[in-house]
PDB file of C-alpha atoms in Angstrom:
ATOM      1  CA  UNK A   1      -0.122   1.799   3.571  1.00 94.00           C
ATOM      2  CA  UNK A   2       1.470   4.401   1.304  1.00 96.00           C
ATOM      3  CA  UNK A   3       1.517   3.186  -2.289  1.00 97.00           C
ATOM      4  CA  UNK A   4       2.934   4.889  -5.394  1.00 95.00           C
ATOM      5  CA  UNK A   5       2.254   4.257  -9.049  1.00 95.00           C
ATOM      6  CA  UNK A   6       5.093   5.332 -11.347  1.00 92.00           C
ATOM      7  CA  UNK A   7       6.052   4.801 -14.984  1.00 89.00           C
ATOM      8  CA  UNK A   8       6.850   6.585 -18.170  1.00 86.00           C
ATOM      9  CA  UNK A   9       4.268   8.850 -19.754  1.00 84.00           C
ATOM     10  CA  UNK A  10       1.619   6.856 -21.547  1.00 85.00           C
ATOM     11  CA  UNK A  11       2.368   3.609 -19.686  1.00 88.00           C
ATOM     12  CA  UNK A  12      -1.088   3.582 -18.123  1.00 92.00           C
ATOM     13  CA  UNK A  13      -0.040   4.345 -14.542  1.00 93.00           C
ATOM     14  CA  UNK A  14      -3.012   6.661 -13.985  1.00 94.00           C
ATOM     15  CA  UNK A  15      -5.416   4.098 -15.344  1.00 95.00           C
ATOM     16  CA  UNK A  16      -4.020   1.324 -13.160  1.00 97.00           C
ATOM     17  CA  UNK A  17      -3.808   3.491 -10.051  1.00 97.00           C
ATOM     18  CA  UNK A  18      -7.457   4.461 -10.581  1.00 96.00           C
ATOM     19  CA  UNK A  19      -8.421   0.785 -10.923  1.00 97.00           C
ATOM     20  CA  UNK A  20      -6.537  -0.021  -7.749  1.00 98.00           C
ATOM     21  CA  UNK A  21      -8.255   2.838  -5.912  1.00 97.00           C
ATOM     22  CA  UNK A  22     -11.669   1.550  -7.110  1.00 96.00           C
ATOM     23  CA  UNK A  23     -10.688  -1.952  -5.970  1.00 96.00           C
ATOM     24  CA  UNK A  24      -9.744  -0.758  -2.476  1.00 96.00           C
ATOM     25  CA  UNK A  25     -12.924   1.328  -2.196  1.00 95.00           C
ATOM     26  CA  UNK A  26     -14.995  -1.706  -3.144  1.00 94.00           C
ATOM     27  CA  UNK A  27     -13.453  -3.616  -0.225  1.00 94.00           C
ATOM     28  CA  UNK A  28     -14.566  -0.838   2.141  1.00 94.00           C
ATOM     29  CA  UNK A  29     -11.041   0.272   2.954  1.00 95.00           C
ATOM     30  CA  UNK A  30     -10.426   3.985   3.762  1.00 96.00           C
ATOM     31  CA  UNK A  31      -8.481   5.552   0.883  1.00 97.00           C
ATOM     32  CA  UNK A  32      -6.772   8.857   0.252  1.00 98.00           C
ATOM     33  CA  UNK A  33      -6.085   9.191  -3.476  1.00 97.00           C
ATOM     34  CA  UNK A  34      -3.466  11.790  -4.502  1.00 97.00           C
ATOM     35  CA  UNK A  35      -2.791  13.024  -8.011  1.00 95.00           C
ATOM     36  CA  UNK A  36       0.859  14.176  -7.767  1.00 92.00           C
ATOM     37  CA  UNK A  37       1.292  14.416 -11.518  1.00 86.00           C
ATOM     38  CA  UNK A  38       0.985  17.927 -12.884  1.00 77.00           C
ATOM     39  CA  UNK A  39      -0.831  16.412 -15.857  1.00 80.00           C
ATOM     40  CA  UNK A  40      -3.949  15.950 -13.758  1.00 82.00           C
ATOM     41  CA  UNK A  41      -5.870  12.914 -15.005  1.00 89.00           C
ATOM     42  CA  UNK A  42      -6.642  10.880 -11.910  1.00 94.00           C
ATOM     43  CA  UNK A  43      -9.942  12.682 -11.239  1.00 93.00           C
ATOM     44  CA  UNK A  44     -11.200  11.874 -14.735  1.00 91.00           C
ATOM     45  CA  UNK A  45     -10.069   8.262 -14.356  1.00 93.00           C
ATOM     46  CA  UNK A  46     -12.148   8.103 -11.181  1.00 94.00           C
ATOM     47  CA  UNK A  47     -15.223   9.275 -13.038  1.00 91.00           C
ATOM     48  CA  UNK A  48     -15.226  13.058 -12.667  1.00 91.00           C
ATOM     49  CA  UNK A  49     -16.259  15.121 -15.638  1.00 88.00           C
ATOM     50  CA  UNK A  50     -14.081  18.017 -16.841  1.00 85.00           C
ATOM     51  CA  UNK A  51     -15.939  20.620 -14.804  1.00 90.00           C
ATOM     52  CA  UNK A  52     -15.749  18.562 -11.582  1.00 90.00           C
ATOM     53  CA  UNK A  53     -12.069  17.852 -12.117  1.00 88.00           C
ATOM     54  CA  UNK A  54     -11.345  21.522 -12.735  1.00 87.00           C
ATOM     55  CA  UNK A  55     -13.035  22.461  -9.477  1.00 91.00           C
ATOM     56  CA  UNK A  56     -10.821  20.212  -7.312  1.00 92.00           C
ATOM     57  CA  UNK A  57      -8.834  22.394  -4.903  1.00 94.00           C
ATOM     58  CA  UNK A  58      -5.115  22.475  -5.681  1.00 93.00           C
ATOM     59  CA  UNK A  59      -2.880  21.542  -2.751  1.00 94.00           C
ATOM     60  CA  UNK A  60      -0.150  23.759  -4.185  1.00 89.00           C
ATOM     61  CA  UNK A  61      -2.442  26.773  -3.877  1.00 89.00           C
ATOM     62  CA  UNK A  62      -3.154  26.001  -0.209  1.00 93.00           C
ATOM     63  CA  UNK A  63       0.419  25.454   0.884  1.00 93.00           C
ATOM     64  CA  UNK A  64       0.350  28.214   3.578  1.00 93.00           C
ATOM     65  CA  UNK A  65      -2.670  26.566   5.217  1.00 96.00           C
ATOM     66  CA  UNK A  66      -1.046  23.134   5.054  1.00 96.00           C
ATOM     67  CA  UNK A  67       2.189  24.379   6.576  1.00 96.00           C
ATOM     68  CA  UNK A  68       0.413  26.336   9.321  1.00 97.00           C
ATOM     69  CA  UNK A  69      -1.649  23.336  10.352  1.00 98.00           C
ATOM     70  CA  UNK A  70       1.215  20.814  10.267  1.00 97.00           C
ATOM     71  CA  UNK A  71       3.555  23.104  12.195  1.00 97.00           C
ATOM     72  CA  UNK A  72       1.288  22.906  15.227  1.00 97.00           C
ATOM     73  CA  UNK A  73       3.262  23.924  18.313  1.00 97.00           C
ATOM     74  CA  UNK A  74       6.598  22.551  17.155  1.00 97.00           C
ATOM     75  CA  UNK A  75       9.088  24.883  18.842  1.00 97.00           C
ATOM     76  CA  UNK A  76      11.820  24.079  16.313  1.00 97.00           C
ATOM     77  CA  UNK A  77       9.883  25.755  13.490  1.00 97.00           C
ATOM     78  CA  UNK A  78       9.873  29.513  13.895  1.00 94.00           C
ATOM     79  CA  UNK A  79       6.946  30.059  11.521  1.00 96.00           C
ATOM     80  CA  UNK A  80       5.002  28.344   8.777  1.00 95.00           C
ATOM     81  CA  UNK A  81       6.874  30.535   6.267  1.00 95.00           C
ATOM     82  CA  UNK A  82      10.135  28.844   7.346  1.00 96.00           C
ATOM     83  CA  UNK A  83       8.872  25.364   6.440  1.00 96.00           C
ATOM     84  CA  UNK A  84       9.915  23.822   3.179  1.00 94.00           C
ATOM     85  CA  UNK A  85       8.587  20.741   1.381  1.00 92.00           C
ATOM     86  CA  UNK A  86      10.931  18.378   3.270  1.00 94.00           C
ATOM     87  CA  UNK A  87      10.441  19.785   6.786  1.00 96.00           C
ATOM     88  CA  UNK A  88      10.007  16.700   8.970  1.00 96.00           C
ATOM     89  CA  UNK A  89       7.600  16.449  11.897  1.00 97.00           C
ATOM     90  CA  UNK A  90       8.800  16.695  15.470  1.00 97.00           C
ATOM     91  CA  UNK A  91       7.386  17.065  18.961  1.00 96.00           C
ATOM     92  CA  UNK A  92       4.427  19.417  18.719  1.00 96.00           C
ATOM     93  CA  UNK A  93       3.823  18.884  14.991  1.00 97.00           C
ATOM     94  CA  UNK A  94       0.318  17.992  13.916  1.00 97.00           C
ATOM     95  CA  UNK A  95       0.105  14.614  12.184  1.00 96.00           C
ATOM     96  CA  UNK A  96      -2.529  13.472   9.724  1.00 97.00           C
ATOM     97  CA  UNK A  97      -4.566  10.269   9.988  1.00 96.00           C
ATOM     98  CA  UNK A  98      -6.327   8.577   7.092  1.00 96.00           C
ATOM     99  CA  UNK A  99      -9.682   8.236   8.826  1.00 94.00           C
ATOM    100  CA  UNK A 100      -9.901  11.600  10.532  1.00 95.00           C
ATOM    101  CA  UNK A 101     -11.334  14.955   9.535  1.00 96.00           C
ATOM    102  CA  UNK A 102      -8.978  17.942   9.715  1.00 97.00           C
ATOM    103  CA  UNK A 103      -8.524  21.412   8.164  1.00 97.00           C
ATOM    104  CA  UNK A 104      -6.094  20.071   5.523  1.00 97.00           C
ATOM    105  CA  UNK A 105      -8.619  17.563   4.208  1.00 97.00           C
ATOM    106  CA  UNK A 106     -11.380  20.120   4.471  1.00 97.00           C
ATOM    107  CA  UNK A 107      -9.431  22.549   2.321  1.00 97.00           C
ATOM    108  CA  UNK A 108      -7.706  20.163  -0.102  1.00 96.00           C
ATOM    109  CA  UNK A 109      -9.706  16.907  -0.352  1.00 97.00           C
ATOM    110  CA  UNK A 110     -13.000  16.114  -1.998  1.00 96.00           C
ATOM    111  CA  UNK A 111     -15.063  12.952  -1.627  1.00 95.00           C
ATOM    112  CA  UNK A 112     -15.449  10.953  -4.814  1.00 95.00           C
ATOM    113  CA  UNK A 113     -18.217   8.364  -4.824  1.00 93.00           C
ATOM    114  CA  UNK A 114     -17.270   5.068  -6.408  1.00 92.00           C
ATOM    115  CA  UNK A 115     -19.034   1.743  -6.746  1.00 83.00           C
ATOM    116  CA  UNK A 116     -19.098   0.226  -3.290  1.00 70.00           C
ATOM    117  CA  UNK A 117     -17.549   3.212  -1.464  1.00 84.00           C
ATOM    118  CA  UNK A 118     -15.990   6.626  -1.552  1.00 91.00           C
ATOM    119  CA  UNK A 119     -12.450   7.973  -1.431  1.00 96.00           C
ATOM    120  CA  UNK A 120     -10.834  11.292  -0.586  1.00 97.00           C
ATOM    121  CA  UNK A 121      -9.188  12.772  -3.662  1.00 97.00           C
ATOM    122  CA  UNK A 122      -6.428  15.344  -3.434  1.00 97.00           C
ATOM    123  CA  UNK A 123      -4.564  16.967  -6.325  1.00 95.00           C
ATOM    124  CA  UNK A 124      -1.391  19.024  -6.630  1.00 91.00           C
ATOM    125  CA  UNK A 125      -2.890  21.387  -9.161  1.00 75.00           C
ATOM    126  CA  UNK A 126      -1.981  21.892 -12.775  1.00 62.00           C
ATOM    127  CA  UNK A 127       1.043  23.776 -14.043  1.00 48.00           C
ATOM    128  CA  UNK A 128      -0.632  26.994 -15.187  1.00 46.00           C
ATOM    129  CA  UNK A 129       0.321  29.779 -17.577  1.00 45.00           C
ATOM    130  CA  UNK A 130       1.167  31.954 -14.582  1.00 42.00           C
ATOM    131  CA  UNK A 131       3.885  29.412 -13.590  1.00 40.00           C
ATOM    132  CA  UNK A 132       5.674  29.560 -16.955  1.00 35.00           C
ATOM    133  CA  UNK A 133       9.201  30.894 -16.596  1.00 36.00           C
ATOM    134  CA  UNK A 134       8.919  31.496 -12.870  1.00 33.00           C
ATOM    135  CA  UNK A 135       8.094  28.189 -11.213  1.00 41.00           C
ATOM    136  CA  UNK A 136       9.194  24.597 -11.227  1.00 43.00           C
ATOM    137  CA  UNK A 137       6.602  21.844 -11.030  1.00 44.00           C
ATOM    138  CA  UNK A 138       8.300  20.591  -7.908  1.00 50.00           C
ATOM    139  CA  UNK A 139       6.774  23.622  -6.195  1.00 54.00           C
ATOM    140  CA  UNK A 140       3.436  21.957  -6.865  1.00 64.00           C
ATOM    141  CA  UNK A 141       4.394  18.503  -5.590  1.00 80.00           C
ATOM    142  CA  UNK A 142       6.024  19.940  -2.439  1.00 87.00           C
ATOM    143  CA  UNK A 143       2.601  19.998  -0.769  1.00 92.00           C
ATOM    144  CA  UNK A 144       2.286  16.250  -1.381  1.00 93.00           C
ATOM    145  CA  UNK A 145       5.714  15.631   0.133  1.00 93.00           C
ATOM    146  CA  UNK A 146       4.755  17.540   3.293  1.00 94.00           C
ATOM    147  CA  UNK A 147       1.525  15.556   3.469  1.00 95.00           C
ATOM    148  CA  UNK A 148       3.340  12.238   3.241  1.00 95.00           C
ATOM    149  CA  UNK A 149       5.943  13.291   5.797  1.00 95.00           C
ATOM    150  CA  UNK A 150       3.155  13.954   8.310  1.00 96.00           C
ATOM    151  CA  UNK A 151       0.751  11.140   7.390  1.00 96.00           C
ATOM    152  CA  UNK A 152       0.455   8.250   9.891  1.00 95.00           C
ATOM    153  CA  UNK A 153      -1.359   5.356   8.304  1.00 94.00           C
ATOM    154  CA  UNK A 154      -1.994   1.924   9.702  1.00 91.00           C
ATOM    155  CA  UNK A 155      -2.838  -1.533   8.441  1.00 90.00           C
ATOM    156  CA  UNK A 156      -5.792  -1.605   6.043  1.00 93.00           C
ATOM    157  CA  UNK A 157      -5.563   2.170   5.500  1.00 96.00           C
ATOM    158  CA  UNK A 158      -4.334   3.385   2.123  1.00 97.00           C
ATOM    159  CA  UNK A 159      -2.797   6.456   0.595  1.00 98.00           C
ATOM    160  CA  UNK A 160      -2.409   5.861  -3.180  1.00 98.00           C
ATOM    161  CA  UNK A 161      -0.353   8.404  -5.102  1.00 96.00           C
ATOM    162  CA  UNK A 162      -0.255   8.740  -8.900  1.00 95.00           C
ATOM    163  CA  UNK A 163       3.281  10.096  -9.336  1.00 91.00           C
ATOM    164  CA  UNK A 164       4.943  12.301 -11.919  1.00 84.00           C
ATOM    165  CA  UNK A 165       5.816  10.421 -15.103  1.00 77.00           C
ATOM    166  CA  UNK A 166       9.295   9.120 -15.758  1.00 67.00           C
ATOM    167  CA  UNK A 167      12.199   9.393 -13.327  1.00 65.00           C
ATOM    168  CA  UNK A 168      11.384  12.988 -12.263  1.00 64.00           C
ATOM    169  CA  UNK A 169      10.240  11.741  -8.867  1.00 65.00           C
ATOM    170  CA  UNK A 170      13.934  11.389  -7.912  1.00 67.00           C
ATOM    171  CA  UNK A 171      14.260  15.196  -7.877  1.00 63.00           C
ATOM    172  CA  UNK A 172      12.903  15.050  -4.331  1.00 70.00           C
ATOM    173  CA  UNK A 173      12.875  12.529  -1.500  1.00 81.00           C
ATOM    174  CA  UNK A 174       9.219  11.692  -2.118  1.00 87.00           C
ATOM    175  CA  UNK A 175      10.104   8.407  -3.824  1.00 88.00           C
ATOM    176  CA  UNK A 176      11.258   7.055  -0.423  1.00 90.00           C
ATOM    177  CA  UNK A 177       7.925   7.815   1.266  1.00 91.00           C
ATOM    178  CA  UNK A 178       6.130   4.638   0.197  1.00 94.00           C
ATOM    179  CA  UNK A 179       5.648   1.147   1.592  1.00 95.00           C
ATOM    180  CA  UNK A 180       5.270  -0.152  -1.971  1.00 95.00           C
ATOM    181  CA  UNK A 181       5.998   1.321  -5.375  1.00 95.00           C
ATOM    182  CA  UNK A 182       4.304  -0.211  -8.416  1.00 96.00           C
ATOM    183  CA  UNK A 183       6.113   0.599 -11.637  1.00 95.00           C
ATOM    184  CA  UNK A 184       3.818   0.310 -14.633  1.00 95.00           C
ATOM    185  CA  UNK A 185       5.723  -0.861 -17.723  1.00 95.00           C
ATOM    186  CA  UNK A 186       4.706  -1.669 -21.275  1.00 94.00           C
ATOM    187  CA  UNK A 187       6.421  -4.653 -22.934  1.00 95.00           C
ATOM    188  CA  UNK A 188       8.844  -2.496 -24.940  1.00 93.00           C
ATOM    189  CA  UNK A 189      12.416  -1.307 -24.439  1.00 90.00           C
ATOM    190  CA  UNK A 190      11.186   2.188 -23.680  1.00 88.00           C
ATOM    191  CA  UNK A 191       8.614   0.743 -21.384  1.00 86.00           C
ATOM    192  CA  UNK A 192      11.241  -0.828 -19.109  1.00 89.00           C
ATOM    193  CA  UNK A 193      13.764   1.996 -19.311  1.00 86.00           C
ATOM    194  CA  UNK A 194      12.255   3.831 -16.299  1.00 85.00           C
ATOM    195  CA  UNK A 195      12.372   0.568 -14.384  1.00 90.00           C
ATOM    196  CA  UNK A 196      16.160   0.411 -14.650  1.00 87.00           C
ATOM    197  CA  UNK A 197      16.459   3.973 -13.292  1.00 84.00           C
ATOM    198  CA  UNK A 198      14.054   3.314 -10.451  1.00 86.00           C
ATOM    199  CA  UNK A 199      15.633  -0.020  -9.587  1.00 88.00           C
ATOM    200  CA  UNK A 200      19.034   1.579  -8.997  1.00 83.00           C
ATOM    201  CA  UNK A 201      17.694   4.333  -6.729  1.00 82.00           C
ATOM    202  CA  UNK A 202      15.197   2.040  -5.031  1.00 81.00           C
ATOM    203  CA  UNK A 203      17.973  -0.341  -4.038  1.00 81.00           C
ATOM    204  CA  UNK A 204      20.079   2.441  -2.581  1.00 83.00           C
ATOM    205  CA  UNK A 205      17.253   3.571  -0.321  1.00 88.00           C
ATOM    206  CA  UNK A 206      15.565   0.286   0.461  1.00 87.00           C
ATOM    207  CA  UNK A 207      12.455   1.136  -1.540  1.00 90.00           C
ATOM    208  CA  UNK A 208      10.125  -1.778  -2.266  1.00 93.00           C
ATOM    209  CA  UNK A 209       9.563  -1.923  -6.050  1.00 94.00           C
ATOM    210  CA  UNK A 210       7.476  -4.259  -8.146  1.00 96.00           C
ATOM    211  CA  UNK A 211       6.625  -4.103 -11.840  1.00 97.00           C
ATOM    212  CA  UNK A 212       3.115  -4.201 -13.246  1.00 97.00           C
ATOM    213  CA  UNK A 213       3.045  -5.075 -16.901  1.00 97.00           C
ATOM    214  CA  UNK A 214       0.439  -3.168 -18.892  1.00 96.00           C
ATOM    215  CA  UNK A 215      -0.941  -3.422 -22.430  1.00 94.00           C
ATOM    216  CA  UNK A 216       0.184  -7.045 -22.549  1.00 95.00           C
ATOM    217  CA  UNK A 217      -1.147  -8.905 -25.558  1.00 93.00           C
ATOM    218  CA  UNK A 218       0.184 -12.421 -25.067  1.00 94.00           C
ATOM    219  CA  UNK A 219       2.790 -14.748 -23.666  1.00 96.00           C
ATOM    220  CA  UNK A 220       5.541 -13.216 -25.764  1.00 97.00           C
ATOM    221  CA  UNK A 221       4.985  -9.851 -24.057  1.00 96.00           C
ATOM    222  CA  UNK A 222       5.040 -11.532 -20.638  1.00 96.00           C
ATOM    223  CA  UNK A 223       8.244 -13.369 -21.521  1.00 97.00           C
ATOM    224  CA  UNK A 224       9.840 -10.092 -22.669  1.00 97.00           C
ATOM    225  CA  UNK A 225       8.971  -8.354 -19.415  1.00 97.00           C
ATOM    226  CA  UNK A 226      10.236 -11.313 -17.385  1.00 96.00           C
ATOM    227  CA  UNK A 227      13.524 -11.230 -19.280  1.00 96.00           C
ATOM    228  CA  UNK A 228      13.895  -7.517 -18.592  1.00 95.00           C
ATOM    229  CA  UNK A 229      12.831  -7.239 -14.935  1.00 95.00           C
ATOM    230  CA  UNK A 230      13.043 -10.790 -13.635  1.00 96.00           C
ATOM    231  CA  UNK A 231      11.232 -11.594 -10.395  1.00 95.00           C
ATOM    232  CA  UNK A 232      10.221  -7.932  -9.974  1.00 96.00           C
ATOM    233  CA  UNK A 233       7.374  -8.617 -12.421  1.00 97.00           C
ATOM    234  CA  UNK A 234       4.330  -9.054 -10.175  1.00 98.00           C
ATOM    235  CA  UNK A 235       1.355  -9.198 -12.510  1.00 97.00           C
ATOM    236  CA  UNK A 236       0.182  -8.098 -15.956  1.00 97.00           C
ATOM    237  CA  UNK A 237      -2.856  -6.396 -17.417  1.00 96.00           C
ATOM    238  CA  UNK A 238      -4.122  -6.895 -20.935  1.00 92.00           C
ATOM    239  CA  UNK A 239      -6.892  -5.340 -23.014  1.00 90.00           C
ATOM    240  CA  UNK A 240      -9.957  -4.316 -21.091  1.00 94.00           C
ATOM    241  CA  UNK A 241     -13.332  -3.398 -22.534  1.00 94.00           C
ATOM    242  CA  UNK A 242     -14.204  -1.948 -19.112  1.00 94.00           C
ATOM    243  CA  UNK A 243     -11.235   0.415 -19.248  1.00 93.00           C
ATOM    244  CA  UNK A 244     -12.079   1.403 -22.815  1.00 93.00           C
ATOM    245  CA  UNK A 245     -15.607   2.354 -21.680  1.00 93.00           C
ATOM    246  CA  UNK A 246     -14.182   4.253 -18.689  1.00 90.00           C
ATOM    247  CA  UNK A 247     -11.871   6.214 -20.952  1.00 88.00           C
ATOM    248  CA  UNK A 248     -14.937   7.231 -22.973  1.00 86.00           C
ATOM    249  CA  UNK A 249     -16.543   8.527 -19.839  1.00 83.00           C
ATOM    250  CA  UNK A 250     -19.025   5.654 -19.595  1.00 84.00           C
ATOM    251  CA  UNK A 251     -17.627   3.246 -16.957  1.00 82.00           C
ATOM    252  CA  UNK A 252     -19.812   0.244 -16.238  1.00 88.00           C
ATOM    253  CA  UNK A 253     -20.306  -0.910 -12.660  1.00 91.00           C
ATOM    254  CA  UNK A 254     -16.880  -1.811 -11.277  1.00 93.00           C
ATOM    255  CA  UNK A 255     -18.041  -5.388 -10.517  1.00 93.00           C
ATOM    256  CA  UNK A 256     -18.225  -5.892 -14.320  1.00 94.00           C
ATOM    257  CA  UNK A 257     -14.457  -5.426 -14.718  1.00 95.00           C
ATOM    258  CA  UNK A 258     -12.955  -8.560 -16.269  1.00 95.00           C
ATOM    259  CA  UNK A 259     -12.309 -11.294 -13.743  1.00 95.00           C
ATOM    260  CA  UNK A 260      -8.659 -11.579 -14.702  1.00 94.00           C
ATOM    261  CA  UNK A 261      -8.171  -7.868 -13.969  1.00 95.00           C
ATOM    262  CA  UNK A 262     -10.038  -8.158 -10.630  1.00 96.00           C
ATOM    263  CA  UNK A 263      -7.633 -10.950  -9.715  1.00 97.00           C
ATOM    264  CA  UNK A 264      -4.636  -8.821 -10.775  1.00 97.00           C
ATOM    265  CA  UNK A 265      -5.849  -5.955  -8.535  1.00 97.00           C
ATOM    266  CA  UNK A 266      -6.215  -8.366  -5.645  1.00 98.00           C
ATOM    267  CA  UNK A 267      -2.613  -9.421  -6.245  1.00 98.00           C
ATOM    268  CA  UNK A 268      -1.515  -5.788  -6.057  1.00 98.00           C
ATOM    269  CA  UNK A 269      -3.318  -5.349  -2.743  1.00 98.00           C
ATOM    270  CA  UNK A 270      -1.773  -8.508  -1.303  1.00 97.00           C
ATOM    271  CA  UNK A 271       1.684  -7.325  -2.279  1.00 97.00           C
ATOM    272  CA  UNK A 272       1.070  -3.884  -0.745  1.00 96.00           C
ATOM    273  CA  UNK A 273      -0.327  -5.381   2.430  1.00 96.00           C
ATOM    274  CA  UNK A 274       2.623  -7.706   2.787  1.00 95.00           C
ATOM    275  CA  UNK A 275       4.926  -4.670   3.036  1.00 94.00           C
ATOM    276  CA  UNK A 276       3.248  -3.568   6.275  1.00 92.00           C
ATOM    277  CA  UNK A 277       5.180  -5.973   8.457  1.00 90.00           C
ATOM    278  CA  UNK A 278       8.447  -4.775   6.914  1.00 91.00           C
ATOM    279  CA  UNK A 279       7.948  -1.155   7.911  1.00 92.00           C
ATOM    280  CA  UNK A 280      11.015   0.426   9.430  1.00 92.00           C
ATOM    281  CA  UNK A 281       9.953   3.684  11.094  1.00 93.00           C
ATOM    282  CA  UNK A 282      13.491   4.586  12.115  1.00 94.00           C
ATOM    283  CA  UNK A 283      14.745   4.323   8.530  1.00 93.00           C
ATOM    284  CA  UNK A 284      11.698   6.150   7.284  1.00 92.00           C
ATOM    285  CA  UNK A 285      12.453   9.042   9.672  1.00 94.00           C
ATOM    286  CA  UNK A 286      16.200   9.012   8.823  1.00 94.00           C
ATOM    287  CA  UNK A 287      15.356   9.341   5.140  1.00 94.00           C
ATOM    288  CA  UNK A 288      13.125  12.340   5.827  1.00 94.00           C
ATOM    289  CA  UNK A 289      15.995  13.967   7.697  1.00 96.00           C
ATOM    290  CA  UNK A 290      18.497  13.069   4.959  1.00 94.00           C
ATOM    291  CA  UNK A 291      16.492  14.763   2.193  1.00 93.00           C
ATOM    292  CA  UNK A 292      15.618  17.703   4.428  1.00 95.00           C
ATOM    293  CA  UNK A 293      19.294  18.426   5.071  1.00 96.00           C
ATOM    294  CA  UNK A 294      20.068  17.973   1.377  1.00 94.00           C
ATOM    295  CA  UNK A 295      17.400  20.493   0.354  1.00 93.00           C
ATOM    296  CA  UNK A 296      18.420  22.858   3.149  1.00 95.00           C
ATOM    297  CA  UNK A 297      22.008  22.990   1.951  1.00 95.00           C
ATOM    298  CA  UNK A 298      21.206  23.241  -1.738  1.00 93.00           C
ATOM    299  CA  UNK A 299      18.550  25.969  -1.626  1.00 93.00           C
ATOM    300  CA  UNK A 300      16.400  26.013   1.508  1.00 94.00           C
ATOM    301  CA  UNK A 301      18.716  27.860   3.908  1.00 96.00           C
ATOM    302  CA  UNK A 302      19.340  30.624   1.408  1.00 96.00           C
ATOM    303  CA  UNK A 303      15.650  30.980   0.513  1.00 94.00           C
ATOM    304  CA  UNK A 304      14.347  31.053   4.079  1.00 95.00           C
ATOM    305  CA  UNK A 305      17.276  32.851   5.677  1.00 96.00           C
ATOM    306  CA  UNK A 306      17.543  30.346   8.531  1.00 96.00           C
ATOM    307  CA  UNK A 307      19.478  27.171   9.228  1.00 97.00           C
ATOM    308  CA  UNK A 308      16.818  24.551   8.460  1.00 97.00           C
ATOM    309  CA  UNK A 309      18.825  21.822  10.151  1.00 98.00           C
ATOM    310  CA  UNK A 310      17.548  23.288  13.401  1.00 97.00           C
ATOM    311  CA  UNK A 311      14.009  22.057  12.460  1.00 98.00           C
ATOM    312  CA  UNK A 312      15.125  18.450  12.995  1.00 98.00           C
ATOM    313  CA  UNK A 313      14.009  16.904  16.309  1.00 97.00           C
ATOM    314  CA  UNK A 314      16.708  14.261  17.042  1.00 96.00           C
ATOM    315  CA  UNK A 315      14.492  12.410  19.480  1.00 95.00           C
ATOM    316  CA  UNK A 316      11.418  12.151  17.241  1.00 96.00           C
ATOM    317  CA  UNK A 317      10.553   8.994  15.268  1.00 95.00           C
ATOM    318  CA  UNK A 318       7.352   8.931  13.223  1.00 93.00           C
ATOM    319  CA  UNK A 319       5.298   5.968  14.380  1.00 89.00           C
ATOM    320  CA  UNK A 320       1.655   4.897  14.308  1.00 84.00           C
ATOM    321  CA  UNK A 321       1.300   5.444  18.015  1.00 75.00           C
ATOM    322  CA  UNK A 322       2.733   8.989  17.957  1.00 66.00           C
ATOM    323  CA  UNK A 323       0.221  11.352  19.487  1.00 58.00           C
ATOM    324  CA  UNK A 324      -0.775  14.243  17.253  1.00 49.00           C
ATOM    325  CA  UNK A 325      -0.998  17.787  18.619  1.00 53.00           C
ATOM    326  CA  UNK A 326      -4.591  18.916  19.185  1.00 51.00           C
TER     327      UNK A 326
END
């Protein structure tokens, strides 16, 4: 299952995504955790200290390796240099599996030990001083989009992505890559403003979207969120002493998280798992093609010097049973 956590800056999306990742790891499920926000905080939320977080390999800095591996023997892609962030897989492309070992994970992922299990953590990389004035942060998240386009995950396998804050995710097609999107909203007008933007786009592309209320202090806050988002409100989180300790760098054992919050995390997993049976691989593939053509026309063809529409394999549909190139 591919799961995104989105929300405005400061909503607590990174905190809640890290709690969800810990919950999944405690169940023994295989998890790939991806920090796709250039403000890289997921590693710290999963218990890494500053030095460990700084040493995480940036996917954006290993884009040539990622492209070269994913290209495989796909005859429609002349070279790895001609791939862009939206290049879809086709016959001959190498696909990624959650449970496998491969050169992309070896270069870009690091194992993070959590209570009850471990997860693979991948990060886009921070927006550095060298990028100022010459790069857009979408150049960093492009590696994540390629990863998701080539990732084949099955039931009880999870890729959890902490997305860029606000509505910036709509600048690429990455927001359509998920089985479930959890929008973290505080019980304020600003807190639900991103929801309205996401709701409109999500509806247009068939994206499953549910709201997770955060920093809720009482029934009045719950009522406010319900008034604003209706039945899209799935569950709420309130104050947590466990989270406060985690934010100080001293997380207790995860089993000591408040029971109400454990139940809320279980509700998130049940909602995500329920999306599995609604997967539409044909639509998923069509959306990849749609955004690839859009990017090709707007900048990709000019930048690469080739017609990127030729990279599309009209007979290829990404499915769980697709055989990856060796």
